[in-house]
């Protein structure tokens, strides 16, 4: 009886996850308190690596449960405290609100998004041009909006494409109800097309995701840490863009060139073509909808277009917190499109809330990193360097730490350390400005290497779309690798060779402010 109860408990633990995975999590829960008693610093890094492992196994088991158990134990044994976790969540409340309300708001605009992107997919037959369009559009939008918002839009579009084909491939009409998460009803003749379509959508999703990093690094509203850095440096929108441009503009062009080369030569699983049968189905779907669309439905598209305009203006001008703008979209889109039943509202929140809970667990891991001073040795080591070498080391240190942690946290820690050094007179204002650029670009560019490096990538990995497209942690790392190499090296070269000279030129052209003319910049050539 004892054995049967133990067996039943083990089967219930983490549900359908593989047995070896369950045993690994149990082993971590047993060993972590022991390691913590021996060496808290090593225990802290062990927890970080274990949490990253749960992210890597997201297709085996959603990371919220195993990651949550690890964090609960960390609190219980004293690695961090509930109050500190609460502080981290409150500090990042704008990101939490964004996930809850903006992603739901995008859900109510999916008719317009699907209409526009279906036309783009049908009209642009060149895969290279289509991929370039997705990368550039994501970069442009992320420079003015938020990367998570842009990824939410692309996820909604890709899910729409997938569900349309999956429904037809299962022998149903466009108007029929259908569960696109199961392939049992897909005809055997359509299986190859479905796999090819998955690969095609994987390509577009990865191009767009990297595009959010290319654009997000350029402006103060592109990523949360950009706002923190701009605030510490007292830069406005234009000055932030100009100061970053010596690094971000070359990176943007090289990133777009990488998109073209990957598609042209079909490297790293890119170059997947849209099957003819899928194109025909999507074309027929678009034509059918255009013919059958009523005046009421046309008005809905117009209203959603106006709401999209408000979204762009509201975010670009930073009229309110991103999440509050998302809430306004929910109110406007539902009230103007006749969605007033609470049961119609519920599905909009299904995508975002699990990830919101996971992100709060992630903030708990960040609080462990702070309490156990896991990054302190790296920060102290980097500050021992000087001149151009110091710029390069800041760039690389921020990039490497952002790969395993949160780029918002890493950027915040480093900019605060540099601001403290400036206030103590240990560095000049010119050094501070250059280091701020290195910190911002370092946290944004190399961090594309892993899904946990950027919230937008993590959101894609843990979305309902990822398992449909067979987009695992390892697959994302592999497909992001060429971008990681190009973005990191080009950013590094621009930081070392061009940042100081181009910044001097921007001073002379009066395109940016010299905050303290009485202070001469410490030479960066030694």
Coordinates of C-alpha atoms in Angstrom, one line a residue:
X1 CA 0.0 0.0 0.0
X2 CA 2.9 2.3 0.9
X3 CA 4.5 1.6 -2.5
X4 CA 1.3 2.2 -4.5
X5 CA 0.8 5.6 -2.7
X6 CA 4.4 6.6 -3.4
X7 CA 4.0 5.5 -7.0
X8 CA 0.7 7.5 -7.4
X9 CA 2.3 10.6 -5.8
X10 CA 5.3 10.3 -8.2
X11 CA 3.0 10.1 -11.2
X12 CA 1.0 13.1 -10.0
X13 CA 4.2 15.1 -9.5
X14 CA 4.7 17.4 -12.5
X15 CA 2.1 15.5 -14.4
X16 CA 3.2 14.1 -17.8
X17 CA 6.8 15.2 -17.5
X18 CA 9.3 12.3 -18.1
X19 CA 10.4 10.3 -15.1
X20 CA 14.1 11.3 -15.4
X21 CA 13.0 15.0 -15.3
X22 CA 10.9 14.5 -12.2
X23 CA 13.9 12.7 -10.5
X24 CA 16.2 15.5 -11.5
X25 CA 14.0 18.2 -9.9
X26 CA 13.6 16.1 -6.7
X27 CA 17.4 15.7 -6.6
X28 CA 17.8 19.5 -6.9
X29 CA 15.3 20.0 -4.1
X30 CA 17.2 17.6 -1.8
X31 CA 20.7 18.9 -2.7
X32 CA 20.1 22.7 -2.7
X33 CA 19.7 23.0 1.1
X34 CA 22.9 21.0 1.7
X35 CA 24.9 23.1 -0.8
X36 CA 23.5 26.3 0.8
X37 CA 24.8 25.2 4.2
X38 CA 28.2 24.5 2.8
X39 CA 28.6 27.5 0.4
X40 CA 25.7 30.0 -0.2
X41 CA 27.4 31.5 -3.3
X42 CA 27.6 28.1 -5.1
X43 CA 24.1 27.3 -4.0
X44 CA 22.9 30.6 -5.6
X45 CA 24.5 29.7 -8.9
X46 CA 23.2 26.2 -8.7
X47 CA 19.6 27.6 -8.4
X48 CA 20.2 29.9 -11.4
X49 CA 21.4 27.0 -13.5
X50 CA 18.6 24.8 -12.4
X51 CA 16.0 27.4 -13.3
X52 CA 17.6 27.9 -16.7
X53 CA 17.4 24.1 -17.2
X54 CA 13.6 24.2 -16.5
X55 CA 13.3 26.9 -19.2
X56 CA 15.3 24.6 -21.6
X57 CA 12.9 21.8 -20.9
X58 CA 9.8 24.0 -21.4
X59 CA 8.3 21.6 -24.0
X60 CA 8.6 18.7 -21.5
X61 CA 7.1 20.7 -18.6
X62 CA 6.0 24.3 -18.3
X63 CA 8.7 26.0 -16.2
X64 CA 6.3 27.6 -13.7
X65 CA 5.9 24.4 -11.7
X66 CA 9.5 23.1 -11.3
X67 CA 10.9 26.7 -11.2
X68 CA 8.3 27.7 -8.6
X69 CA 9.2 24.7 -6.4
X70 CA 12.9 25.6 -6.6
X71 CA 12.1 29.2 -5.6
X72 CA 9.8 28.2 -2.8
X73 CA 12.6 26.1 -1.3
X74 CA 15.0 29.0 -1.8
X75 CA 12.8 31.2 0.3
X76 CA 12.3 28.5 2.9
X77 CA 16.1 28.0 3.4
X78 CA 16.9 31.7 3.5
X79 CA 18.4 32.4 0.0
X80 CA 16.0 35.3 -0.3
X81 CA 12.9 36.7 1.3
X82 CA 9.3 37.2 0.4
X83 CA 9.6 40.9 0.9
X84 CA 12.5 41.1 -1.5
X85 CA 10.6 39.1 -4.1
X86 CA 7.6 41.5 -3.7
X87 CA 10.0 44.5 -4.1
X88 CA 11.3 43.0 -7.4
X89 CA 7.8 42.5 -8.7
X90 CA 6.7 46.0 -7.7
X91 CA 9.8 47.4 -9.3
X92 CA 8.9 45.6 -12.5
X93 CA 5.2 46.3 -12.2
X94 CA 5.1 47.9 -15.7
X95 CA 6.3 44.6 -17.3
X96 CA 3.6 42.7 -15.3
X97 CA 0.9 45.0 -16.3
X98 CA 2.1 44.9 -19.9
X99 CA 1.8 41.1 -20.0
X100 CA -1.6 41.0 -18.4
X101 CA -3.3 43.8 -20.4
X102 CA -1.3 44.4 -23.6
X103 CA -1.2 40.7 -24.7
X104 CA -5.0 40.5 -24.0
X105 CA -5.5 43.7 -26.0
X106 CA -3.7 42.3 -29.0
X107 CA -6.0 39.3 -28.8
X108 CA -9.0 41.6 -29.6
X109 CA -7.2 43.0 -32.6
X110 CA -6.4 39.7 -34.2
X111 CA -8.9 40.1 -37.0
X112 CA -7.1 43.2 -38.3
X113 CA -3.7 41.7 -37.8
X114 CA -4.6 38.5 -39.6
X115 CA -6.2 40.4 -42.4
X116 CA -3.1 42.6 -43.0
X117 CA -0.4 39.9 -42.6
X118 CA -2.4 37.3 -44.7
X119 CA -2.2 39.9 -47.5
X120 CA 1.5 40.4 -46.9
X121 CA 2.1 36.6 -47.0
X122 CA 0.1 36.1 -50.2
X123 CA 1.5 39.1 -52.1
X124 CA 5.2 38.6 -51.2
X125 CA 6.3 35.4 -52.8
X126 CA 10.0 35.8 -52.2
X127 CA 11.0 34.1 -48.9
X128 CA 14.0 36.4 -48.6
X129 CA 12.0 39.6 -49.0
X130 CA 9.3 38.3 -46.6
X131 CA 11.8 37.4 -44.0
X132 CA 13.5 40.8 -44.4
X133 CA 10.1 42.5 -44.1
X134 CA 9.4 40.6 -40.8
X135 CA 12.8 41.4 -39.3
X136 CA 12.7 45.1 -40.3
X137 CA 9.0 45.6 -39.3
X138 CA 9.8 44.0 -35.9
X139 CA 12.9 46.2 -35.5
X140 CA 11.0 49.4 -36.5
X141 CA 8.0 48.7 -34.2
X142 CA 10.3 47.7 -31.3
X143 CA 12.1 51.0 -31.5
X144 CA 8.9 52.8 -30.7
X145 CA 6.7 50.2 -29.0
X146 CA 7.8 47.5 -26.6
X147 CA 9.5 44.3 -27.7
X148 CA 7.0 42.1 -25.8
X149 CA 4.1 43.9 -27.5
X150 CA 5.6 43.3 -30.9
X151 CA 6.2 39.6 -30.2
X152 CA 2.6 39.3 -29.0
X153 CA 1.4 40.7 -32.3
X154 CA 3.6 38.2 -34.3
X155 CA 2.5 35.3 -32.1
X156 CA -1.2 36.2 -32.7
X157 CA -0.5 36.3 -36.5
X158 CA 1.4 33.1 -36.7
X159 CA -1.2 31.3 -34.6
X160 CA -3.9 32.5 -36.9
X161 CA -2.0 31.3 -40.0
X162 CA -1.4 27.9 -38.3
X163 CA -5.0 27.4 -37.2
X164 CA -6.4 28.2 -40.7
X165 CA -4.3 25.6 -42.4
X166 CA -4.6 23.0 -39.6
X167 CA -8.4 23.3 -39.8
X168 CA -8.5 22.8 -43.6
X169 CA -5.9 20.0 -43.5
X170 CA -8.1 18.3 -41.0
X171 CA -11.0 18.3 -43.5
X172 CA -13.0 21.1 -42.0
X173 CA -14.4 24.4 -43.4
X174 CA -13.1 27.8 -42.3
X175 CA -16.2 28.4 -40.1
X176 CA -16.0 25.1 -38.2
X177 CA -14.8 24.9 -34.6
X178 CA -11.4 23.2 -34.4
X179 CA -8.7 22.3 -32.0
X180 CA -5.4 23.0 -33.8
X181 CA -3.3 21.6 -31.0
X182 CA -3.9 18.0 -32.0
X183 CA -2.9 16.4 -35.3
X184 CA -5.0 13.2 -35.2
X185 CA -7.4 14.5 -37.8
X186 CA -4.8 15.8 -40.2
X187 CA -4.8 13.7 -43.4
X188 CA -1.6 11.8 -44.0
X189 CA -1.2 13.5 -47.4
X190 CA -1.1 16.9 -45.5
X191 CA 1.4 15.9 -42.9
X192 CA 4.5 16.8 -45.0
X193 CA 3.0 20.2 -45.8
X194 CA 2.2 20.8 -42.1
X195 CA 5.8 20.0 -41.1
X196 CA 7.1 22.3 -43.9
X197 CA 4.6 25.1 -42.8
X198 CA 5.8 24.7 -39.2
X199 CA 9.4 25.2 -40.4
X200 CA 8.3 28.2 -42.4
X201 CA 6.6 29.9 -39.4
X202 CA 9.6 29.0 -37.2
X203 CA 11.8 31.0 -39.5
X204 CA 9.5 34.0 -39.5
X205 CA 9.1 33.9 -35.7
X206 CA 12.9 33.8 -35.1
X207 CA 13.6 36.6 -37.7
X208 CA 10.9 38.8 -36.0
X209 CA 12.2 38.0 -32.5
X210 CA 15.7 39.0 -33.4
X211 CA 14.2 42.1 -35.1
X212 CA 12.8 43.2 -31.7
X213 CA 16.3 43.1 -30.3
X214 CA 17.7 45.1 -33.3
X215 CA 15.1 47.8 -32.8
X216 CA 14.7 47.6 -29.1
X217 CA 18.4 48.6 -28.4
X218 CA 18.1 51.9 -30.4
X219 CA 15.7 54.0 -28.4
X220 CA 14.9 54.7 -24.7
X221 CA 11.5 53.1 -25.0
X222 CA 12.6 49.9 -26.8
X223 CA 13.4 47.9 -23.7
X224 CA 12.7 48.5 -19.9
X225 CA 16.4 48.9 -19.0
X226 CA 16.8 51.5 -21.7
X227 CA 14.5 53.8 -19.7
X228 CA 16.5 53.2 -16.6
X229 CA 19.8 54.0 -18.3
X230 CA 18.3 57.1 -20.0
X231 CA 17.0 58.3 -16.6
X232 CA 20.4 57.9 -14.9
X233 CA 22.1 59.6 -17.8
X234 CA 19.5 62.4 -18.1
X235 CA 19.2 61.7 -21.9
X236 CA 16.0 62.5 -23.9
X237 CA 14.7 60.4 -26.7
X238 CA 16.8 62.0 -29.5
X239 CA 20.1 62.1 -27.4
X240 CA 19.6 58.4 -26.4
X241 CA 19.2 57.4 -30.1
X242 CA 22.2 59.5 -31.2
X243 CA 24.5 58.2 -28.5
X244 CA 23.6 54.6 -29.3
X245 CA 23.8 55.0 -33.1
X246 CA 27.6 54.5 -33.4
X247 CA 26.9 50.9 -32.3
X248 CA 23.2 50.2 -33.1
X249 CA 23.1 51.4 -36.7
X250 CA 26.0 49.1 -37.9
X251 CA 24.4 46.3 -35.9
X252 CA 21.0 46.9 -37.6
X253 CA 22.4 46.7 -41.1
X254 CA 24.5 43.7 -40.3
X255 CA 21.5 42.0 -38.7
X256 CA 19.4 42.6 -41.8
X257 CA 22.2 41.3 -44.0
X258 CA 22.3 38.2 -41.8
X259 CA 18.6 37.6 -42.4
X260 CA 19.2 37.7 -46.2
X261 CA 22.2 35.4 -46.0
X262 CA 20.5 32.8 -43.8
X263 CA 17.5 32.6 -46.1
X264 CA 19.6 32.6 -49.3
X265 CA 22.0 29.8 -48.2
X266 CA 19.5 28.0 -45.9
X267 CA 21.8 27.9 -42.9
X268 CA 20.8 27.0 -39.4
X269 CA 17.4 25.6 -40.4
X270 CA 16.4 28.8 -42.3
X271 CA 15.2 28.9 -45.9
X272 CA 12.0 26.8 -45.4
X273 CA 9.5 27.6 -48.1
X274 CA 5.8 28.1 -47.9
X275 CA 4.2 24.9 -49.4
X276 CA 2.0 25.6 -52.5
X277 CA -1.0 23.9 -50.9
X278 CA -0.7 26.1 -47.8
X279 CA -0.4 29.3 -49.9
X280 CA -3.5 28.2 -51.9
X281 CA -5.5 27.6 -48.7
X282 CA -4.5 30.9 -47.2
X283 CA -5.3 32.7 -50.5
X284 CA -8.7 31.0 -50.7
X285 CA -9.3 31.9 -47.1
X286 CA -8.6 35.6 -47.7
X287 CA -10.8 35.7 -50.8
X288 CA -13.6 33.9 -49.0
X289 CA -13.5 36.3 -46.1
X290 CA -13.4 39.3 -48.4
X291 CA -16.5 38.1 -50.2
X292 CA -18.5 37.1 -47.1
X293 CA -17.5 40.0 -44.9
X294 CA -20.5 42.0 -43.8
X295 CA -20.7 45.8 -43.3
X296 CA -20.6 45.2 -39.6
X297 CA -17.4 43.2 -39.9
X298 CA -15.8 45.8 -42.1
X299 CA -16.6 48.4 -39.5
X300 CA -14.8 46.2 -36.9
X301 CA -11.7 46.3 -39.1
X302 CA -11.8 50.1 -39.3
X303 CA -12.3 50.4 -35.6
X304 CA -9.4 48.0 -34.9
X305 CA -7.3 50.1 -37.3
X306 CA -8.0 53.3 -35.4
X307 CA -7.3 51.5 -32.1
X308 CA -3.9 50.3 -33.6
X309 CA -3.2 54.0 -34.4
X310 CA -3.9 54.9 -30.8
X311 CA -1.6 52.1 -29.7
X312 CA 1.3 53.4 -31.8
X313 CA 0.8 57.0 -30.7
X314 CA 0.3 56.2 -27.0
X315 CA 3.4 54.0 -26.8
X316 CA 5.6 56.2 -29.0
X317 CA 4.9 59.3 -27.0
X318 CA 4.9 57.3 -23.7
X319 CA 1.5 58.8 -22.7
X320 CA 1.0 56.1 -20.0
X321 CA 2.5 52.9 -18.7
X322 CA 2.4 50.2 -21.4
X323 CA 0.1 48.0 -19.5
X324 CA -2.4 50.8 -19.0
X325 CA -2.4 51.5 -22.7
X326 CA -3.1 47.8 -23.2
X327 CA -6.0 48.1 -20.8
X328 CA -7.4 51.0 -22.8
X329 CA -7.2 48.8 -25.9
X330 CA -9.2 46.1 -24.2
X331 CA -11.9 48.6 -23.2
X332 CA -12.0 50.2 -26.7
X333 CA -11.8 47.0 -28.8
X334 CA -14.4 45.1 -26.8
X335 CA -16.9 48.0 -26.4
X336 CA -16.7 49.0 -30.0
X337 CA -16.8 45.5 -31.4
X338 CA -19.7 44.1 -29.4
X339 CA -17.8 41.9 -27.0
X340 CA -19.5 42.4 -23.6
X341 CA -19.8 38.9 -22.2
X342 CA -17.3 37.9 -19.5
X343 CA -16.9 34.5 -21.1
X344 CA -15.8 36.2 -24.3
X345 CA -13.2 38.1 -22.4
X346 CA -11.6 35.1 -20.7
X347 CA -9.7 33.5 -23.6
X348 CA -7.8 36.7 -24.2
X349 CA -6.0 36.3 -20.9
X350 CA -5.2 32.6 -21.3
X351 CA -1.9 33.2 -23.2
X352 CA -0.5 35.9 -20.9
X353 CA -1.3 34.9 -17.3
X354 CA 0.8 31.6 -17.1
X355 CA 3.8 33.6 -18.4
X356 CA 3.1 36.4 -16.0
X357 CA 3.2 33.9 -13.1
X358 CA 6.5 32.5 -14.6
X359 CA 8.0 36.0 -14.8
X360 CA 7.2 36.6 -11.1
X361 CA 9.1 33.3 -10.4
X362 CA 11.9 34.7 -12.5
X363 CA 11.9 37.9 -10.4
X364 CA 12.3 35.7 -7.4
X365 CA 15.4 34.1 -8.9
X366 CA 16.7 37.7 -9.6
X367 CA 16.2 38.5 -5.9
X368 CA 18.4 35.4 -5.0
X369 CA 21.0 36.7 -7.4
X370 CA 21.0 40.1 -5.5
X371 CA 20.9 38.6 -2.0
X372 CA 23.7 36.2 -2.7
X373 CA 25.7 38.8 -4.6
X374 CA 26.3 36.4 -7.5
X375 CA 27.3 39.1 -9.9
X376 CA 29.4 41.2 -7.5
X377 CA 32.8 39.5 -8.4
X378 CA 32.2 40.1 -12.1
X379 CA 31.3 43.8 -11.5
X380 CA 34.3 44.4 -9.3
X381 CA 36.6 42.7 -11.9
X382 CA 35.3 44.7 -14.8
X383 CA 35.7 48.0 -12.9
X384 CA 39.5 47.3 -12.6
X385 CA 40.0 47.9 -16.3
X386 CA 40.4 51.3 -17.9
X387 CA 40.0 53.0 -21.3
X388 CA 38.8 51.2 -24.4
X389 CA 39.4 47.8 -22.6
X390 CA 37.0 48.9 -19.9
X391 CA 34.3 49.6 -22.5
X392 CA 34.8 46.2 -24.1
X393 CA 34.7 44.4 -20.8
X394 CA 31.5 46.2 -19.7
X395 CA 30.0 45.2 -23.1
X396 CA 31.0 41.6 -22.8
X397 CA 30.2 41.2 -19.0
X398 CA 26.7 42.7 -19.5
X399 CA 26.2 40.4 -22.5
X400 CA 27.3 37.2 -20.8
X401 CA 25.4 37.9 -17.6
X402 CA 22.2 38.8 -19.6
X403 CA 22.4 35.4 -21.3
X404 CA 21.9 33.6 -17.9
X405 CA 19.9 36.3 -16.1
X406 CA 17.5 39.1 -17.0
X407 CA 18.9 41.9 -19.2
X408 CA 16.8 44.5 -17.3
X409 CA 18.3 43.4 -14.0
X410 CA 21.9 43.3 -15.4
X411 CA 21.5 46.7 -17.0
X412 CA 20.1 48.2 -13.8
X413 CA 22.9 46.8 -11.6
X414 CA 25.7 48.0 -13.9
X415 CA 24.3 51.5 -14.6
X416 CA 23.8 52.0 -10.8
X417 CA 27.4 51.0 -10.2
X418 CA 28.7 53.4 -12.8
X419 CA 26.5 56.2 -11.5
X420 CA 27.9 55.6 -8.1
X421 CA 31.5 55.7 -9.5
X422 CA 30.6 59.0 -11.2
X423 CA 29.2 60.6 -8.0
X424 CA 32.4 59.6 -6.1
X425 CA 34.5 61.2 -8.8
X426 CA 36.1 57.9 -9.8
X427 CA 35.2 58.4 -13.5
X428 CA 34.5 61.5 -15.6
X429 CA 31.1 62.3 -17.1
X430 CA 32.4 61.4 -20.6
X431 CA 33.5 58.0 -19.3
X432 CA 30.1 57.6 -17.8
X433 CA 28.3 58.4 -21.1
X434 CA 30.5 55.9 -23.0
X435 CA 30.0 53.2 -20.4
X436 CA 26.2 53.7 -20.4
X437 CA 26.3 53.0 -24.1
X438 CA 28.4 49.9 -23.6
X439 CA 25.9 48.7 -20.8
X440 CA 22.8 49.3 -23.0
X441 CA 24.2 47.6 -26.1
X442 CA 25.8 44.8 -24.0
X443 CA 22.5 43.9 -22.3
X444 CA 20.5 44.0 -25.6
X445 CA 22.6 42.4 -28.2
X446 CA 24.5 39.3 -27.0
X447 CA 21.5 38.4 -24.9
X448 CA 19.7 37.1 -28.0
X449 CA 21.8 33.9 -27.5
X450 CA 19.3 32.4 -25.1
X451 CA 15.5 32.7 -24.6
X452 CA 16.0 33.7 -20.9
X453 CA 18.2 36.6 -22.0
X454 CA 15.2 38.7 -23.2
X455 CA 11.6 38.7 -22.0
X456 CA 10.3 38.7 -25.6
X457 CA 12.2 35.5 -26.4
X458 CA 11.1 33.9 -23.1
X459 CA 7.5 34.8 -23.9
X460 CA 7.8 33.1 -27.3
X461 CA 9.4 30.0 -25.8
X462 CA 6.6 29.6 -23.2
X463 CA 3.7 30.6 -25.5
X464 CA 1.1 28.2 -26.8
X465 CA 2.6 28.6 -30.3
X466 CA 6.0 27.2 -29.4
X467 CA 5.0 23.5 -29.1
X468 CA 2.8 23.8 -32.2
X469 CA 5.8 24.9 -34.2
X470 CA 8.2 22.5 -32.4
X471 CA 10.2 25.5 -31.2
X472 CA 12.2 24.3 -28.2
X473 CA 14.8 26.0 -26.1
X474 CA 17.6 24.2 -28.0
X475 CA 16.1 25.0 -31.3
X476 CA 15.8 28.7 -30.4
X477 CA 19.5 28.8 -29.2
X478 CA 20.6 27.1 -32.5
X479 CA 18.6 29.3 -34.8
X480 CA 19.7 32.4 -32.9
X481 CA 23.4 31.4 -33.0
X482 CA 24.3 33.2 -36.3
X483 CA 22.5 36.3 -35.1
X484 CA 24.2 36.1 -31.7
X485 CA 27.7 35.9 -33.4
X486 CA 27.0 38.7 -35.8
X487 CA 25.3 41.1 -33.4
X488 CA 27.9 40.5 -30.6
X489 CA 31.0 40.9 -32.8
X490 CA 29.7 43.9 -34.8
X491 CA 28.6 45.5 -31.5
X492 CA 32.0 44.7 -30.0
X493 CA 33.9 46.1 -32.9
X494 CA 31.8 49.3 -33.0
X495 CA 32.3 49.7 -29.2
X496 CA 36.1 49.3 -29.5
X497 CA 36.9 51.1 -32.7
X498 CA 34.1 53.6 -33.4
X499 CA 32.2 54.6 -30.2
X500 CA 34.7 57.2 -28.8
X501 CA 35.6 58.9 -32.2
X502 CA 32.0 59.0 -33.4
X503 CA 30.8 60.4 -30.0
X504 CA 33.4 63.1 -30.4
X505 CA 32.1 63.9 -33.8
X506 CA 28.5 64.0 -32.5
X507 CA 29.7 66.5 -29.9
X508 CA 31.3 68.7 -32.6
X509 CA 28.1 68.6 -34.7
X510 CA 26.1 69.6 -31.6
X511 CA 23.9 66.5 -32.1
X512 CA 24.3 65.5 -28.4
X513 CA 25.0 67.4 -25.3
X514 CA 28.4 67.7 -23.6
X515 CA 27.1 67.6 -20.1
X516 CA 30.2 68.9 -18.4
X517 CA 32.5 70.8 -20.8
X518 CA 34.9 71.6 -17.9
X519 CA 35.8 67.9 -17.7
X520 CA 38.1 66.4 -20.3
X521 CA 37.4 62.8 -21.2
X522 CA 40.0 60.4 -19.9
X523 CA 41.9 59.2 -23.0
X524 CA 40.6 55.8 -24.2
X525 CA 43.6 54.8 -26.3
X526 CA 45.7 53.4 -23.5

